[in-house]
JSON list of C-alpha atoms and ligand atoms in Angstrom, two decimals:
[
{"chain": "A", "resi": 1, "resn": "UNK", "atom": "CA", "xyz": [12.22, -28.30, 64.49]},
{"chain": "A", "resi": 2, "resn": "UNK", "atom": "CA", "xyz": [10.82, -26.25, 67.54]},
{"chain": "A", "resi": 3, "resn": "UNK", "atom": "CA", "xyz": [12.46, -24.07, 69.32]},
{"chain": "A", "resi": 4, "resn": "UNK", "atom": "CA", "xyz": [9.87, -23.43, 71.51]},
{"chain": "A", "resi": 5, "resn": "UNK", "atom": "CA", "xyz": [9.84, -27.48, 72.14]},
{"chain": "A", "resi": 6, "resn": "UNK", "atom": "CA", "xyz": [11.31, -27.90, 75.79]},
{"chain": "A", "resi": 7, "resn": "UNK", "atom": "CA", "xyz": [12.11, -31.58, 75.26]},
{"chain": "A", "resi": 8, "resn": "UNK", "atom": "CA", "xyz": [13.73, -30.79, 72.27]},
{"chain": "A", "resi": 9, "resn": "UNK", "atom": "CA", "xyz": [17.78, -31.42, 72.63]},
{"chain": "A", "resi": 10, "resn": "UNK", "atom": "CA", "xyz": [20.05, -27.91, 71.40]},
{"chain": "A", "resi": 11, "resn": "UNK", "atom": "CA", "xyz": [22.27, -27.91, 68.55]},
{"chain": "A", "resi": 12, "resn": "UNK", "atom": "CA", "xyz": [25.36, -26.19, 69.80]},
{"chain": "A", "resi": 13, "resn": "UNK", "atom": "CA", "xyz": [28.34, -25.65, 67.00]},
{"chain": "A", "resi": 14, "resn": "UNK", "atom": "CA", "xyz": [31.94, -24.53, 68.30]},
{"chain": "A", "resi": 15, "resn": "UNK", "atom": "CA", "xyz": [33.42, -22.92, 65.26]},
{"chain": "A", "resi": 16, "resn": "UNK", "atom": "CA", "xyz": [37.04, -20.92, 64.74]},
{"chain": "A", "resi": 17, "resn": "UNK", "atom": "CA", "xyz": [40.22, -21.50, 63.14]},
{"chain": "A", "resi": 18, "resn": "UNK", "atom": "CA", "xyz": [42.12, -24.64, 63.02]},
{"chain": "A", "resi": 19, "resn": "UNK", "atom": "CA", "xyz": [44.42, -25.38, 66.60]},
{"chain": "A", "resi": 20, "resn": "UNK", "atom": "CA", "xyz": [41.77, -22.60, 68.34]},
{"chain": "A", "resi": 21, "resn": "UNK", "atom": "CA", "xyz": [40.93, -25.05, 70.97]},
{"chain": "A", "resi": 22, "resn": "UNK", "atom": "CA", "xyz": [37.54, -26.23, 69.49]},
{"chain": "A", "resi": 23, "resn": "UNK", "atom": "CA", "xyz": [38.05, -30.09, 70.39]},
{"chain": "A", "resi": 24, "resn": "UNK", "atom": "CA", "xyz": [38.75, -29.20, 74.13]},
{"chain": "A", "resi": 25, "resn": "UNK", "atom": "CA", "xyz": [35.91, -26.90, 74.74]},
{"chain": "A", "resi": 26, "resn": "UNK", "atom": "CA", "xyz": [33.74, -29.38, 73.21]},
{"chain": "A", "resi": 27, "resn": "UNK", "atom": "CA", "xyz": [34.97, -32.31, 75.72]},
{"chain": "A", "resi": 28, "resn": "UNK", "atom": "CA", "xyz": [34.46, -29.50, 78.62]},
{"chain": "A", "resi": 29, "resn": "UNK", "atom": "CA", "xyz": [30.97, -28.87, 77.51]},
{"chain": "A", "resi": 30, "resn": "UNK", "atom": "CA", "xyz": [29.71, -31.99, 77.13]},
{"chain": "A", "resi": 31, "resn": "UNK", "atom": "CA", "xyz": [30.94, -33.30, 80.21]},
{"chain": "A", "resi": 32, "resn": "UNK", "atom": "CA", "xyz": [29.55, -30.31, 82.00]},
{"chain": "A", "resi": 33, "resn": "UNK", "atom": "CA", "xyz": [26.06, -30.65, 80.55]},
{"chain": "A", "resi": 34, "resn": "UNK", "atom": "CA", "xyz": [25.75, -34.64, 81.23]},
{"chain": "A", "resi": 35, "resn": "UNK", "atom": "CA", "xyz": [26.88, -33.72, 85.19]},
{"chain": "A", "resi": 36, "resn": "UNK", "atom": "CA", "xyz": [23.75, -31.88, 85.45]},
{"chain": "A", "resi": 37, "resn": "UNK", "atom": "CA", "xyz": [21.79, -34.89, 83.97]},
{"chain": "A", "resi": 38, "resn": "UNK", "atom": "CA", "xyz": [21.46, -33.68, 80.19]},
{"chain": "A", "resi": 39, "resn": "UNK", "atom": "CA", "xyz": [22.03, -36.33, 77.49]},
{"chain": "A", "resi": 40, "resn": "UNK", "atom": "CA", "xyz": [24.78, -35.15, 75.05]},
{"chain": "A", "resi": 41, "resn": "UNK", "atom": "CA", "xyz": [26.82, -36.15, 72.16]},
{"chain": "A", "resi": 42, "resn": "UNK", "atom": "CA", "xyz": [29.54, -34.79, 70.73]},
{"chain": "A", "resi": 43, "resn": "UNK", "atom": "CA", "xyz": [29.92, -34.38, 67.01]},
{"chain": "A", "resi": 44, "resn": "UNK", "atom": "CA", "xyz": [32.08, -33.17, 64.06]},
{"chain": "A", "resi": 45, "resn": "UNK", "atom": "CA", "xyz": [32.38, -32.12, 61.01]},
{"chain": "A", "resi": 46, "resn": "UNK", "atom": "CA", "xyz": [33.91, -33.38, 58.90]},
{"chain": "A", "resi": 47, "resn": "UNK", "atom": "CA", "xyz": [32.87, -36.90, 59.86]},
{"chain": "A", "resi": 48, "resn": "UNK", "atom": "CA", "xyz": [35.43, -38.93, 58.65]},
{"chain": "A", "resi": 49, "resn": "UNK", "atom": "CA", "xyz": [33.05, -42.59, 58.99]},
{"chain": "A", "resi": 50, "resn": "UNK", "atom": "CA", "xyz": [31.17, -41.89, 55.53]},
{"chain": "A", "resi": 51, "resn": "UNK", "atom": "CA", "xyz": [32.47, -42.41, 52.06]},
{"chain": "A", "resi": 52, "resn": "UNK", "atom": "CA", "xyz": [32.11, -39.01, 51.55]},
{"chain": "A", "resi": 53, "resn": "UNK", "atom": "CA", "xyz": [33.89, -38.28, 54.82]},
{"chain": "A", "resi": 54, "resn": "UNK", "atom": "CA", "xyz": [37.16, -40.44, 53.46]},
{"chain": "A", "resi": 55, "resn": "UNK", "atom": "CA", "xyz": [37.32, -38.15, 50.34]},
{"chain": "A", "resi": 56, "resn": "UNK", "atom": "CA", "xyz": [37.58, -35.42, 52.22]},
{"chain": "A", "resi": 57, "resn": "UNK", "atom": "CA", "xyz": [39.53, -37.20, 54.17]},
{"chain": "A", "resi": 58, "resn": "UNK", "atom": "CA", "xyz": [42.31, -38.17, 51.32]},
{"chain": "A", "resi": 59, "resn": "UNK", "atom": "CA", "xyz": [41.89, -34.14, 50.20]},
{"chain": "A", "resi": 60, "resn": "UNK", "atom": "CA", "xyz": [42.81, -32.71, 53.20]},
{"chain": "A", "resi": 61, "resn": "UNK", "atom": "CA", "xyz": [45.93, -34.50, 53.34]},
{"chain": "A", "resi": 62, "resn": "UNK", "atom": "CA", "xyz": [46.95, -33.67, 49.82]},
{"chain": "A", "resi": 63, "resn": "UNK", "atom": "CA", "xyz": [46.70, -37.52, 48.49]},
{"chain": "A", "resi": 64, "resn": "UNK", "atom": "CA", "xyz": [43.67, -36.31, 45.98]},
{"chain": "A", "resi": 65, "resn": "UNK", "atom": "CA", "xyz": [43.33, -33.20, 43.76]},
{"chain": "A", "resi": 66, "resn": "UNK", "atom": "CA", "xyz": [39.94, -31.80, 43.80]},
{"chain": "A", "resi": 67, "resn": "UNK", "atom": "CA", "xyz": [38.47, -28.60, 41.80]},
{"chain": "A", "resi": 68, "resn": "UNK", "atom": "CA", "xyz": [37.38, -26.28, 45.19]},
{"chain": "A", "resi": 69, "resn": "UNK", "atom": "CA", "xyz": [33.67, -26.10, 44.19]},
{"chain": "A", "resi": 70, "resn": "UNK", "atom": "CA", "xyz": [33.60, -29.55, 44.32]},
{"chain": "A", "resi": 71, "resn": "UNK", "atom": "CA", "xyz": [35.26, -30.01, 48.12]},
{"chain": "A", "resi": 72, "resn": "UNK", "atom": "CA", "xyz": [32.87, -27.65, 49.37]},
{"chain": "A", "resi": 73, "resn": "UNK", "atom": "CA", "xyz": [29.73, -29.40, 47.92]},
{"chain": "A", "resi": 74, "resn": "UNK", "atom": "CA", "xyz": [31.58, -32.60, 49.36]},
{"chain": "A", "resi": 75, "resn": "UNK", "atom": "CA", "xyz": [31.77, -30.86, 53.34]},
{"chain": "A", "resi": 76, "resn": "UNK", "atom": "CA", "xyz": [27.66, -29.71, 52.54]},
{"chain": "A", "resi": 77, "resn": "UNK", "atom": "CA", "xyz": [26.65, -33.38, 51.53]},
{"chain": "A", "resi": 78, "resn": "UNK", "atom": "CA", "xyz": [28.90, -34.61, 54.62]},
{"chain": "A", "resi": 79, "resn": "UNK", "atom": "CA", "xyz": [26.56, -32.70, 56.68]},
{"chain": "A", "resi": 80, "resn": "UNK", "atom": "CA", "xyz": [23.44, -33.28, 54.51]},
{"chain": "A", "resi": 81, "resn": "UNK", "atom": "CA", "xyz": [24.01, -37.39, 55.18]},
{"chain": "A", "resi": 82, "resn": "UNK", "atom": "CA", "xyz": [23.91, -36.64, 58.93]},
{"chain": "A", "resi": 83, "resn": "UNK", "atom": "CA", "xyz": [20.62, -34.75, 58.78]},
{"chain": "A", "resi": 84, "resn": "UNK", "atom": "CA", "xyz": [18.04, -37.07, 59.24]},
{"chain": "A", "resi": 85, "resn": "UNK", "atom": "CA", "xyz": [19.85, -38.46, 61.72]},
{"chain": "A", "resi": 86, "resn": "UNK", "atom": "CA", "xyz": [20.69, -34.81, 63.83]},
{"chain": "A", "resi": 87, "resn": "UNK", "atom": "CA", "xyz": [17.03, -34.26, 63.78]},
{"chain": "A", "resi": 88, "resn": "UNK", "atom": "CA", "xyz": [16.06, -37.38, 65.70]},
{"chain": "A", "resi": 89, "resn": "UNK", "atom": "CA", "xyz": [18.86, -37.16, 67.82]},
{"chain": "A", "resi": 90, "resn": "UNK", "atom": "CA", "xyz": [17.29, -33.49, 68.80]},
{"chain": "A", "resi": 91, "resn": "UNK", "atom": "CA", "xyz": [13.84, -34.46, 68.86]},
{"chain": "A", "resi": 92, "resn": "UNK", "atom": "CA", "xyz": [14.68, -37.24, 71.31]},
{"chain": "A", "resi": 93, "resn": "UNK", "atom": "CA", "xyz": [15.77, -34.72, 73.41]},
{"chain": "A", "resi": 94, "resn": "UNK", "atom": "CA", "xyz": [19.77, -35.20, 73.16]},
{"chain": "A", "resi": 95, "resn": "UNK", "atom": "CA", "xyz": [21.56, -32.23, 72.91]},
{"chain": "A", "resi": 96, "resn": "UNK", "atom": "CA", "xyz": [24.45, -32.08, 69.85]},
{"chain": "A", "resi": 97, "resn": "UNK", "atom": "CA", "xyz": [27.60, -30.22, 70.49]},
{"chain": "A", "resi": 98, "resn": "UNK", "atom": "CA", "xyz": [29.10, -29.60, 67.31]},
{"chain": "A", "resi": 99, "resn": "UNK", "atom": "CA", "xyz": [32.79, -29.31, 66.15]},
{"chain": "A", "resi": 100, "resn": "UNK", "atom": "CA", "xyz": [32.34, -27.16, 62.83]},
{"chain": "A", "resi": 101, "resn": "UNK", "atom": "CA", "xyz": [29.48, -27.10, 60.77]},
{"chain": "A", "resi": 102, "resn": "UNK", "atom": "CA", "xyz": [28.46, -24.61, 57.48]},
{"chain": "A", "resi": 103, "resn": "UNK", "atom": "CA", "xyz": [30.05, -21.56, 59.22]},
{"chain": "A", "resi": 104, "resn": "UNK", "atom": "CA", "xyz": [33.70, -23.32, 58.34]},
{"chain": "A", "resi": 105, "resn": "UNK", "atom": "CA", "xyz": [31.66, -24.59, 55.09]},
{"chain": "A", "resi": 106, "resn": "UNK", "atom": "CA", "xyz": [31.63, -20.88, 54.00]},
{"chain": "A", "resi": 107, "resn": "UNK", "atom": "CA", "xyz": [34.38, -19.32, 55.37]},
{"chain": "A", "resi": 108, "resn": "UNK", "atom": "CA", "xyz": [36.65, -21.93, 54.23]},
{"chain": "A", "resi": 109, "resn": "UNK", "atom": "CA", "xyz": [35.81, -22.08, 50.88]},
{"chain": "A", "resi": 110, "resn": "UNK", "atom": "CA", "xyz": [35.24, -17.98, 50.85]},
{"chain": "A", "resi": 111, "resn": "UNK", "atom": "CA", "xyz": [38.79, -17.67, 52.21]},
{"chain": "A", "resi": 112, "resn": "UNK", "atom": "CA", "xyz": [40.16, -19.54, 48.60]},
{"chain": "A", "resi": 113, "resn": "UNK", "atom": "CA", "xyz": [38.03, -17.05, 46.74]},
{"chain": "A", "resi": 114, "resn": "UNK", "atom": "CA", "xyz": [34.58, -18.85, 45.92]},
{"chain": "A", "resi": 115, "resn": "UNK", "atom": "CA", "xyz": [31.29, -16.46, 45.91]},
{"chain": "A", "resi": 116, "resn": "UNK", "atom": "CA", "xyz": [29.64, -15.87, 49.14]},
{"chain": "A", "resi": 117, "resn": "UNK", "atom": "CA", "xyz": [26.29, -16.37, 48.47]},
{"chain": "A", "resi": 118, "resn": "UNK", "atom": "CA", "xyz": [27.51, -19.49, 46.63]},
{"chain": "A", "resi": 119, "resn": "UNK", "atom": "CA", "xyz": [28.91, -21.32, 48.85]},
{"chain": "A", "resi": 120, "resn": "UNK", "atom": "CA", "xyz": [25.87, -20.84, 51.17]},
{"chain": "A", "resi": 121, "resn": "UNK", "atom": "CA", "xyz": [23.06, -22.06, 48.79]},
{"chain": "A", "resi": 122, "resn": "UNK", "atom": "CA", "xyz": [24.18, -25.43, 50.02]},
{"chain": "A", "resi": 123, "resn": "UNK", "atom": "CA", "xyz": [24.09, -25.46, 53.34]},
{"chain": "A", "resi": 124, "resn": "UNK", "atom": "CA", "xyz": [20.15, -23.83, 53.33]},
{"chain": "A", "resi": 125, "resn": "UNK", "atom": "CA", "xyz": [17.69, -26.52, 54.89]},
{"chain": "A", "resi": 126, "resn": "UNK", "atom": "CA", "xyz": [20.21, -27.97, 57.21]},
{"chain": "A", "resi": 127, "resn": "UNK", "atom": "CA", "xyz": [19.50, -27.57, 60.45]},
{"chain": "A", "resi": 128, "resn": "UNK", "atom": "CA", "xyz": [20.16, -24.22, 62.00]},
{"chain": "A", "resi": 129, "resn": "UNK", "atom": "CA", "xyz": [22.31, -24.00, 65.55]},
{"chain": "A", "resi": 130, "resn": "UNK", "atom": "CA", "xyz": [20.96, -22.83, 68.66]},
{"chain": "A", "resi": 131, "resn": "UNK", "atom": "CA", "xyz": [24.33, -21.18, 69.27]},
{"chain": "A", "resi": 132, "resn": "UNK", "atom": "CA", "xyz": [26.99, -21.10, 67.20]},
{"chain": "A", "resi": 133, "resn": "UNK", "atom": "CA", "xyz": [30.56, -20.02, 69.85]},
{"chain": "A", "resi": 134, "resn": "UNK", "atom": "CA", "xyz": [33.02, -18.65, 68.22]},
{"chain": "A", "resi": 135, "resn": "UNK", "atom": "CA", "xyz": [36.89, -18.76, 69.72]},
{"chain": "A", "resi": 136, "resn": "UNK", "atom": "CA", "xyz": [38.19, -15.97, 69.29]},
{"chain": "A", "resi": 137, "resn": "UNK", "atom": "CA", "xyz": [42.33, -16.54, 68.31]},
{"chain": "A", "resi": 138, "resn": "UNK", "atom": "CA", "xyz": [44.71, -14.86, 66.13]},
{"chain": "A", "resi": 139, "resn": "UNK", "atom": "CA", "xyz": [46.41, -16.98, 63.31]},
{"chain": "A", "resi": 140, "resn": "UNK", "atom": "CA", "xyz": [49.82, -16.44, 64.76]},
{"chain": "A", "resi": 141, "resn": "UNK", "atom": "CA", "xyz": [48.76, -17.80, 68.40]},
{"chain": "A", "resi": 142, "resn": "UNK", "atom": "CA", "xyz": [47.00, -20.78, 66.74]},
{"chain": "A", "resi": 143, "resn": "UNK", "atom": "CA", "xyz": [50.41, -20.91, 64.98]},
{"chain": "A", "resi": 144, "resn": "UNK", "atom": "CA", "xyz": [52.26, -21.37, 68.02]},
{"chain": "A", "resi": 145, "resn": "UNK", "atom": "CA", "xyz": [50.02, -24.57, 69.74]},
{"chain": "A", "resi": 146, "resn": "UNK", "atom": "CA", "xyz": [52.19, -26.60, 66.99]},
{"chain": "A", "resi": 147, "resn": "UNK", "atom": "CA", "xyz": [50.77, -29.49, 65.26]},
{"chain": "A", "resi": 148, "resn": "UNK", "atom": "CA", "xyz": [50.34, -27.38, 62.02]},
{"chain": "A", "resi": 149, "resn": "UNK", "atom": "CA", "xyz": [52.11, -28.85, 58.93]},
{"chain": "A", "resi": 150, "resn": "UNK", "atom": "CA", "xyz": [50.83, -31.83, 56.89]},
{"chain": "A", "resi": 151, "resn": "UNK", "atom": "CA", "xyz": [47.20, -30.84, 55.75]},
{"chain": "A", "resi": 152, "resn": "UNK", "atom": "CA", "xyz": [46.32, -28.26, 53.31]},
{"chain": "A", "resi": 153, "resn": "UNK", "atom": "CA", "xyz": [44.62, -25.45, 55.35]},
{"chain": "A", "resi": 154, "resn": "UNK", "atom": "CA", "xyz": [47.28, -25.38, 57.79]},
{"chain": "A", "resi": 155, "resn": "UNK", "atom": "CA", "xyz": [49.45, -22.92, 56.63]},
{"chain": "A", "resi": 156, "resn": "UNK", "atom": "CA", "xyz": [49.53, -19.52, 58.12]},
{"chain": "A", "resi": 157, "resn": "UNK", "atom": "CA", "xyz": [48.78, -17.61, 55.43]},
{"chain": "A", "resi": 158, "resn": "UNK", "atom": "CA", "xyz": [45.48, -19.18, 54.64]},
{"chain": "A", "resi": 159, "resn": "UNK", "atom": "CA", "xyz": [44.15, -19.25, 58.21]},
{"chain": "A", "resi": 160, "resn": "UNK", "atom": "CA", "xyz": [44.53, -15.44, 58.22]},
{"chain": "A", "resi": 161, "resn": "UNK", "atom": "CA", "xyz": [42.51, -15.32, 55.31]},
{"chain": "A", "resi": 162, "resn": "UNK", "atom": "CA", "xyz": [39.73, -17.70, 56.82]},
{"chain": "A", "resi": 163, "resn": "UNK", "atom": "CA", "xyz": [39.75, -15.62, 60.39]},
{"chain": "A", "resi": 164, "resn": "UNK", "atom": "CA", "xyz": [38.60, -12.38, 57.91]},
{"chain": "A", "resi": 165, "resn": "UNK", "atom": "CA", "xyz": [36.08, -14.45, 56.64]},
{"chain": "A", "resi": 166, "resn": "UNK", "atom": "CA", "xyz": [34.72, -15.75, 59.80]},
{"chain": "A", "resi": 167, "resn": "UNK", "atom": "CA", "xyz": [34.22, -12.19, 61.25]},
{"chain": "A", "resi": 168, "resn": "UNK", "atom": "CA", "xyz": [32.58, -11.54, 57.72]},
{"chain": "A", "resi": 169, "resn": "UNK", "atom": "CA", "xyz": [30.19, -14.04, 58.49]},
{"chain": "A", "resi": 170, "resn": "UNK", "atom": "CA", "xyz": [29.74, -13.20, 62.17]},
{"chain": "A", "resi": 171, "resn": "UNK", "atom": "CA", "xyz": [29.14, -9.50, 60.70]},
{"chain": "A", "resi": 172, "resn": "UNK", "atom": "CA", "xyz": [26.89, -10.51, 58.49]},
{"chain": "A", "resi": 173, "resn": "UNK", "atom": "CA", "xyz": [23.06, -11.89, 59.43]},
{"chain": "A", "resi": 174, "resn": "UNK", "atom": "CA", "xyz": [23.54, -15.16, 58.38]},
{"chain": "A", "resi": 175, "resn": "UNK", "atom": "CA", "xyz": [21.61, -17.38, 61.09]},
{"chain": "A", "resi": 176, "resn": "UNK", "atom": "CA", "xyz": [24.31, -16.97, 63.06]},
{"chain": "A", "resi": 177, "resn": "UNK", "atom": "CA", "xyz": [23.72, -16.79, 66.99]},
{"chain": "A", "resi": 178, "resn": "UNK", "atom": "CA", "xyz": [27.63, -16.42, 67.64]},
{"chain": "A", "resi": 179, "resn": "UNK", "atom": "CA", "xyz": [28.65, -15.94, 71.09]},
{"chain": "A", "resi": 180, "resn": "UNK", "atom": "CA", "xyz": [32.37, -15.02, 70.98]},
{"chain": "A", "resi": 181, "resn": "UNK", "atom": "CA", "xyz": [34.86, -16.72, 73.14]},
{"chain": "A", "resi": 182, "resn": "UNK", "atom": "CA", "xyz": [38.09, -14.77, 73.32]},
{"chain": "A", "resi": 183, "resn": "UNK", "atom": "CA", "xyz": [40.98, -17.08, 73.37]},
{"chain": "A", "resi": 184, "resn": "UNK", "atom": "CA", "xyz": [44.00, -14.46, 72.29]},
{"chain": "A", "resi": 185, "resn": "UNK", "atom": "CA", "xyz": [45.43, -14.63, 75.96]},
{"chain": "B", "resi": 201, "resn": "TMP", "atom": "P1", "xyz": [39.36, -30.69, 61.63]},
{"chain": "B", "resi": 201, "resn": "TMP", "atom": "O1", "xyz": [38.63, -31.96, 61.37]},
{"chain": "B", "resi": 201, "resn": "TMP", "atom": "O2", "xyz": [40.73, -30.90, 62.16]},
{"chain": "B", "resi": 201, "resn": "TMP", "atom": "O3", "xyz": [38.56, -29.70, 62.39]},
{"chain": "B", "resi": 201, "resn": "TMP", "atom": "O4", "xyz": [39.67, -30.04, 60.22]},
{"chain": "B", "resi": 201, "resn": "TMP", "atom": "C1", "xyz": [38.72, -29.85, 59.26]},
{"chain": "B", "resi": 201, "resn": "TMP", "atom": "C2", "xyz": [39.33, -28.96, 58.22]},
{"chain": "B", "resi": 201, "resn": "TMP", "atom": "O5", "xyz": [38.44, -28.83, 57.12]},
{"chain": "B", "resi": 201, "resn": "TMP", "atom": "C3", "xyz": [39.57, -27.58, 58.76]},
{"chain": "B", "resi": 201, "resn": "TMP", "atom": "O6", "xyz": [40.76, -27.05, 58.20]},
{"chain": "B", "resi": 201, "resn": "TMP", "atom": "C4", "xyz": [38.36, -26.82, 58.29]},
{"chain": "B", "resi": 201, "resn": "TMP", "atom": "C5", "xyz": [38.02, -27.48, 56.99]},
{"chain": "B", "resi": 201, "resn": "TMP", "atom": "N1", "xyz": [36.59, -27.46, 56.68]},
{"chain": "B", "resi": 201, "resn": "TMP", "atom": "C6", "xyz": [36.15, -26.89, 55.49]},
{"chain": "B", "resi": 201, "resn": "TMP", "atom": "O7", "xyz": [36.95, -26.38, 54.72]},
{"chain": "B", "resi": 201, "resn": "TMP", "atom": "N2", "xyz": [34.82, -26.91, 55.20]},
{"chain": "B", "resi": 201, "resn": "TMP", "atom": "C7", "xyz": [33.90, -27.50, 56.03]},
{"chain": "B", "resi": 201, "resn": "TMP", "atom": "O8", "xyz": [32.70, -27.51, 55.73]},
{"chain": "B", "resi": 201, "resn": "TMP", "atom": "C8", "xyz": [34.38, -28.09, 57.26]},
{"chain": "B", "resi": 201, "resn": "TMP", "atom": "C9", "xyz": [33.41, -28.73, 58.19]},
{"chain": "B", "resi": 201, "resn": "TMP", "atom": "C10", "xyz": [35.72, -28.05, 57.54]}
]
């Protein structure tokens, strides 16, 4: 795809840890962006309509065991089958706003242990983001929104692990164009 193609729709990705407010600023966004006459859709990752997106599905909330290598190549083929289907949407002009996308791919599955540069061999040849916002919130306030309990990643302890490896990632030149939100207020 084209940057440099003005009809061409932006791929905008709202990453950060889980409860930072990701869902919300994606709503505001969108509706913000189709008031001054853009077309828009909002999507996310995981996308829990495939087949693949139900085993991740049943693996988030603990009711199948999977090795970690293979979870992560199941969130890259979750965004793999959407592809084809991301690129027309652009090239037809509609801009995507994102929930998640190969930035959580990595520092998820970084955050349990898995090799960097492994877990990012999957993700090359998907479509890169125009912008990739970060919000910016500690652990402990994400904590405190509530809601945290029943799925696997949402235990303290590991989302302090993933926020180190987010700023890793934003740190590092991965094809990230991160624009950081700061939501610790
Ligand atoms: P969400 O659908 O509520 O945003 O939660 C998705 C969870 O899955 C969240 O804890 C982040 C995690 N995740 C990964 O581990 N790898 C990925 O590639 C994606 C997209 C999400």
């Amino acid at each position: 795809l084209s940057a440099n193609n003005e009809s061409r729709g932006a791929l905008v990705v709202f990453e950060g840890l889980d409860r930072s407010g990701k869902t919300s600023q994606c709503g505001r966004l969108v509706s913000y962006l189709e008031g001054l006459g853009h077309s828009v859709e909002l999507w996310r990752f995981p996308d829990r309509t495939t087949s693949v997106g139900q085993m991740i599905s049943a693996y988030r909330t603990n009711k199948s065991q999977l090795d970690d290598h293979t979870i992560h190549f199941l969130f890259s083929a979750n965004r793999w089958e959407k592809r084809s289907m991301m690129e027309t949407k652009l090239k037809a002009g509609t801009t995507l706003r994102v929930d998640r996308y190969s930035y959580s791919g990595v520092a998820f599955s970084t955050a349990k242990g898995l090799d960097f540069e492994w877990c990012k061999a999957p993700e090359i040849g998907l479509i890169a983001p125009d912008l990739v916002v970060y919000l910016d919130i500690t652990p402990e306030k994400a904590a405190e929104r509530g809601g945290y309990g029943g799925e696997r990643y949402e235990q303290l302890e590991f989302q302090r692990k993933v926020a180190q490896h987010y700023k890793l990632l934003k740190d590092s030149s991965w094809k990230m164009k991160v624009f950081c939100v700061d939501c610790r207020l």
